[in-house]
Coordinates of C-alpha atoms and ligand atoms in Angstrom, one line a residue:
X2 CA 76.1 51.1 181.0
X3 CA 73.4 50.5 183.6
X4 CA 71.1 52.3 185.5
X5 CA 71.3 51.7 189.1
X6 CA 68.3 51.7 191.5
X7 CA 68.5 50.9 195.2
X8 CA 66.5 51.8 199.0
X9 CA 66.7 50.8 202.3
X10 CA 70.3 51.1 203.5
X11 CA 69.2 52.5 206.5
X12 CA 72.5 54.3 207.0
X13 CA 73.3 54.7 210.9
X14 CA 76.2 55.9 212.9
X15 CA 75.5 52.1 214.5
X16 CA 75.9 50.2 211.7
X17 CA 79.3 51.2 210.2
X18 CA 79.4 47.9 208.1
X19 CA 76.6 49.5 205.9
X20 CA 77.9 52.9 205.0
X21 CA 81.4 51.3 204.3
X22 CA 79.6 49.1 201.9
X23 CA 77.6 51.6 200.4
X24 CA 81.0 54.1 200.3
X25 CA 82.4 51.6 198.0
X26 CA 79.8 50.8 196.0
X27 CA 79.4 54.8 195.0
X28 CA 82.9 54.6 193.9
X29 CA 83.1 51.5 191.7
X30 CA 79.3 50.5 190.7
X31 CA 77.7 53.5 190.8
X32 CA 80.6 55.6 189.0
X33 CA 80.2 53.3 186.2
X34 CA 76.4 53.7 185.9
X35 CA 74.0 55.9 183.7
X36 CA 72.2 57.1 186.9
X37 CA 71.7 55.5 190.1
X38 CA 68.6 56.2 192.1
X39 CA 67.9 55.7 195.5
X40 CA 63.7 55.4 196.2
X41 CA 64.1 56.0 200.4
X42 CA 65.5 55.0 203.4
X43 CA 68.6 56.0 202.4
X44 CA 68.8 56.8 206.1
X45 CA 67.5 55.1 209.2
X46 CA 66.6 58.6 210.6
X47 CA 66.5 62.1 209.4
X48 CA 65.5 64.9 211.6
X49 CA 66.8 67.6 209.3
X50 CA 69.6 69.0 207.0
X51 CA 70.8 70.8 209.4
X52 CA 70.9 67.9 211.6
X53 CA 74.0 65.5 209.6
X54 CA 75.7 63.0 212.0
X55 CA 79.3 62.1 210.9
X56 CA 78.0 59.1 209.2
X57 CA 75.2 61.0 207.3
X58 CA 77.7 63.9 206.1
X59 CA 80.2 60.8 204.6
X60 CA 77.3 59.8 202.9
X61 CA 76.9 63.0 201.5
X62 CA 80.5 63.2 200.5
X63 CA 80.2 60.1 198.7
X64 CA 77.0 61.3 196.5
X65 CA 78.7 64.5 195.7
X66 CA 81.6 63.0 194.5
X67 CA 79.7 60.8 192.4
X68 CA 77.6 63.7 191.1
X69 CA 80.6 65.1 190.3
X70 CA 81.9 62.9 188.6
X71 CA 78.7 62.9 185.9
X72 CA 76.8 60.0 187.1
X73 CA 73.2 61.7 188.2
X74 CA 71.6 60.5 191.3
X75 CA 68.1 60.9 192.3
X76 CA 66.9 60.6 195.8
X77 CA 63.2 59.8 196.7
X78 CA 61.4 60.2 200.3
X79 CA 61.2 57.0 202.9
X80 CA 59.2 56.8 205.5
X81 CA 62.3 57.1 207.8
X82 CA 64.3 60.2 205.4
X83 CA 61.3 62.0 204.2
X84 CA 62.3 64.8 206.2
X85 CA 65.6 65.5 203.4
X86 CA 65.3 68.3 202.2
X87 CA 67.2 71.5 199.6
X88 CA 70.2 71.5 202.0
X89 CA 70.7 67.9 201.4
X90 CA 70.3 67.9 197.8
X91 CA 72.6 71.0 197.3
X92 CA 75.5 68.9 200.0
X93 CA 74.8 65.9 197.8
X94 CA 74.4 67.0 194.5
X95 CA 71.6 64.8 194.5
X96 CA 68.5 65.7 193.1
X97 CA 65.4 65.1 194.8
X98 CA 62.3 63.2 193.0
X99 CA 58.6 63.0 193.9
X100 CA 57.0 59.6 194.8
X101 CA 55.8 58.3 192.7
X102 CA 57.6 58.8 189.7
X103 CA 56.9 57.5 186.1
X104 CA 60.3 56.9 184.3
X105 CA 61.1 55.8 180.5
X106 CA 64.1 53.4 181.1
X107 CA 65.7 52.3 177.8
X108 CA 62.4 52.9 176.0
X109 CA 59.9 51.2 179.1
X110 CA 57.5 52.9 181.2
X111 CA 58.2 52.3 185.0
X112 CA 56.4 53.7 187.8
X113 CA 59.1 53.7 190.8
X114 CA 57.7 54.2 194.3
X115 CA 59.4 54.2 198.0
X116 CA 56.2 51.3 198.7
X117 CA 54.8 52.9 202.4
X118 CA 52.0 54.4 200.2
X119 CA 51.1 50.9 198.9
X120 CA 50.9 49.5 202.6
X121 CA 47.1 50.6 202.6
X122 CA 45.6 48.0 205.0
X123 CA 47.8 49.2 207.3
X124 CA 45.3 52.2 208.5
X125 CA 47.2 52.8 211.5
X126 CA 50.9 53.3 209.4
X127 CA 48.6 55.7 207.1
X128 CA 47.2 58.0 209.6
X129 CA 50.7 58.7 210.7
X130 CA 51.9 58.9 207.3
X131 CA 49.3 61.8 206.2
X132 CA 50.3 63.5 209.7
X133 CA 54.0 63.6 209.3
X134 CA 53.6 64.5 205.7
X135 CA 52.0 67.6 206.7
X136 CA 53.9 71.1 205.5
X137 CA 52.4 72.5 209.2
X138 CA 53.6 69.7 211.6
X139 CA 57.0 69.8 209.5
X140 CA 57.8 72.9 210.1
X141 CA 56.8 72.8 213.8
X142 CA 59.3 69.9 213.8
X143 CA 62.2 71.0 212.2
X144 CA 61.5 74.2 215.1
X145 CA 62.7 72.0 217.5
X146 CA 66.3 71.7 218.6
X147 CA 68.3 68.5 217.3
X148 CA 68.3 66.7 220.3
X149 CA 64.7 67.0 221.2
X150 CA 63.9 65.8 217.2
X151 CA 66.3 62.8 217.9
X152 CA 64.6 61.9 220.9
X153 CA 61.2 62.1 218.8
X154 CA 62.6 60.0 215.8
X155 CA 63.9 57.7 218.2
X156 CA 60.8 57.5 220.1
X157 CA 58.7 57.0 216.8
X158 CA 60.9 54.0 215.6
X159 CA 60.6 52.1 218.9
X160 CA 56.5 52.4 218.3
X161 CA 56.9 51.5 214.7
X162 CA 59.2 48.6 215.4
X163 CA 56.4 47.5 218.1
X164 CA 53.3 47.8 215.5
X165 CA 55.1 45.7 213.1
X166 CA 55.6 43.4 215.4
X167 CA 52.0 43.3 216.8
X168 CA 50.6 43.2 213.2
X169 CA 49.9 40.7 210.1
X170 CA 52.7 39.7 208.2
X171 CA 50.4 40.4 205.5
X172 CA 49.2 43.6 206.1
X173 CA 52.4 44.7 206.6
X174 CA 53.2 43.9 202.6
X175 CA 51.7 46.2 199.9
X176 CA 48.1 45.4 199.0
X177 CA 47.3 43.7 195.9
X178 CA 44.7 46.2 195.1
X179 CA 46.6 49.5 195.8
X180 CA 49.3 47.9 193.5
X181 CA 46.6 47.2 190.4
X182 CA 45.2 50.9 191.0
X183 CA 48.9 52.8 190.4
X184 CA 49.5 50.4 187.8
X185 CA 46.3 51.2 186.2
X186 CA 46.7 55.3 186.9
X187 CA 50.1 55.1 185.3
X188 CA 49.0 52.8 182.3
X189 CA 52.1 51.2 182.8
X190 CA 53.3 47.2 183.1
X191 CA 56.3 47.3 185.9
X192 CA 56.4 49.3 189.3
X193 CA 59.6 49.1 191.1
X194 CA 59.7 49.9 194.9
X195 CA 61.4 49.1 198.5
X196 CA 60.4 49.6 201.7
X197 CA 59.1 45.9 202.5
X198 CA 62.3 44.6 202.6
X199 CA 60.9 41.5 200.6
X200 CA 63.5 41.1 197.2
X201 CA 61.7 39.7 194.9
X202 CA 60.1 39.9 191.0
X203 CA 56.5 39.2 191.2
X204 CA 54.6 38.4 187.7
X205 CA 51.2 38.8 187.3
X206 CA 47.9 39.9 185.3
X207 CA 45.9 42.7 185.0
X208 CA 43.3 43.9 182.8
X209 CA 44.3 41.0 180.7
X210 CA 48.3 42.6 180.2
X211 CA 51.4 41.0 182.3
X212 CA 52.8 42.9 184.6
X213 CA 55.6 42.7 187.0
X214 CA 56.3 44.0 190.7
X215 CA 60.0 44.7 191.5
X216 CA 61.0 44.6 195.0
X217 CA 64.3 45.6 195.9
X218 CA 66.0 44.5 199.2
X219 CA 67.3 46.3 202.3
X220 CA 70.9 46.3 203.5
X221 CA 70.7 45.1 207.0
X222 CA 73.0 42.0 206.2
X223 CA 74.0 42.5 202.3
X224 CA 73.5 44.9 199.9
X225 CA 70.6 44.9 197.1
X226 CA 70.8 46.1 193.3
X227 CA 68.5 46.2 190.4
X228 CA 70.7 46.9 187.5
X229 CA 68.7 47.8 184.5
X230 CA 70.0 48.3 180.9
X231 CA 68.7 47.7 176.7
X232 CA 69.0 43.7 177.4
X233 CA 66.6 44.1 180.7
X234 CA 66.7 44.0 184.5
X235 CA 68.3 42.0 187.5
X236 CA 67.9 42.0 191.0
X237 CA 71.2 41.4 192.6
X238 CA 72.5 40.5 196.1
X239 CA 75.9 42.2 196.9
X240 CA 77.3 40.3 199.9
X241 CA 79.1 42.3 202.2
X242 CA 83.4 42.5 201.9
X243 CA 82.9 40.2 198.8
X244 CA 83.9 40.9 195.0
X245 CA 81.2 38.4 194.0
X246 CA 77.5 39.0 193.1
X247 CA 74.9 37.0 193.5
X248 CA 71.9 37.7 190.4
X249 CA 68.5 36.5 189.6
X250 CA 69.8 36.5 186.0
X251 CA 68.3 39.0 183.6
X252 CA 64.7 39.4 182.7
Ligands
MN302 MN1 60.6 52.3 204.2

């Protein structure tokens, strides 16, 4: 038994190759699981619970029937799904966890994050974090009818699309010392997060002690799994319509 963690599926009505891949994972890897957490972007967009697409609410079918059936699933804020909220988690059965989170995993301390808060030399990406973050200018958002939210969110990924593109690959990434400073806070050797849609295991030192930065990857074009259990951790690629998996090997 294993406990799951993935992000960035970026589920969309547009992309049906994703949620069918996702759908089927839930009922063979994830059924088998301890737990599987998901640490954002779950969804490309979420303008509100009340707000479910037909792709959204298959999701949703999908988590509850895994919650269902005993496996627990947690499900932490993106930048594009920070918006879920109790509806959601009551549809789901999913319960909803605070970023960041400190976890004991089969007797190690992990700090798992969604990543966007790590992304500190992007100022810009910041700003707009704290502002959409906001209880007030939530509220006033979820006010507004479907549609015009839609048009907003839609509106809001074209600009972030654009400032990605306009910026530093670099600054884009998490910053080195954001990453030492969480690590540090949590007293803890391993933080696991997404968002960067870089896969990868990064080993390094700190204060002396090794430490190591999991990155899981985004679902665009396969699927991405870290599968952790008592003999350790891989990162997995699940290629899409395949049986086969492609691991780092574990850790
Ligand atoms: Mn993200």
């Amino acid at each position: 038994m294993a406990t799951l963690f993935i992000s960035d599926l970026h589920i969309d009505a547009d992309h049906r190759d994703i949620t069918e891949q996702f759908l089927a994972f839930l009922s063979a890897d994830a059924a088998a699981a301890d737990a599987l957490y998901i640490l954002g972007d779950l969804f490309e967009s979420w303008v509100g619970d009340d707000a479910a697409d037909p792709a959204q609410s298959a999701v949703i079918e999908g988590l509850r029937a895994l919650s269902a059936s005993g496996v627990p699933c947690f499900v932490m804020h993106g930048n594009r799904d920070f918006l879920l909220g109790a509806r959601f988690a009551a549809a789901s059965g999913a319960v909803l966890i605070q970023d960041p989170l400190l976890l004991t995993l089969y007797g190690r301390r992990v700090l798992v994050m969604h990543g966007d808060a790590l992304c500190t030399d992007d100022r810009a990406y910041q700003r707009l974090r704290a502002a959409v973050r906001d209880p007030q200018w939530q509220r006033r958002f979820l006010r507004l009818r479907p549609q015009a939210r839609r048009a907003l969110a839609g509106a809001a990924r074209s600009g972030s699309r654009a400032h990605t593109a306009a910026i530093d690959y670099a600054i884009a990434d998490v910053s080195s010392d954001s990453v030492a400073a969480v690590l540090r806070g949590a007293d803890t050797d391993i933080l696991l997060h997404g968002h960067t849609h870089r896969p990868a295991v990064h080993r390094f030192e700190i204060d002396g002690r090794a430490r190591a930065r999991i990155v899981l990857g985004y679902w665009y074009t396969q699927g991405s799994v870290l599968r952790w259990d008592r003999a350790g951790y891989e990162l997995c690629a699940l290629p899409r319509a395949a049986a086969s998996q492609a691991c780092g090997g574990p850790e």
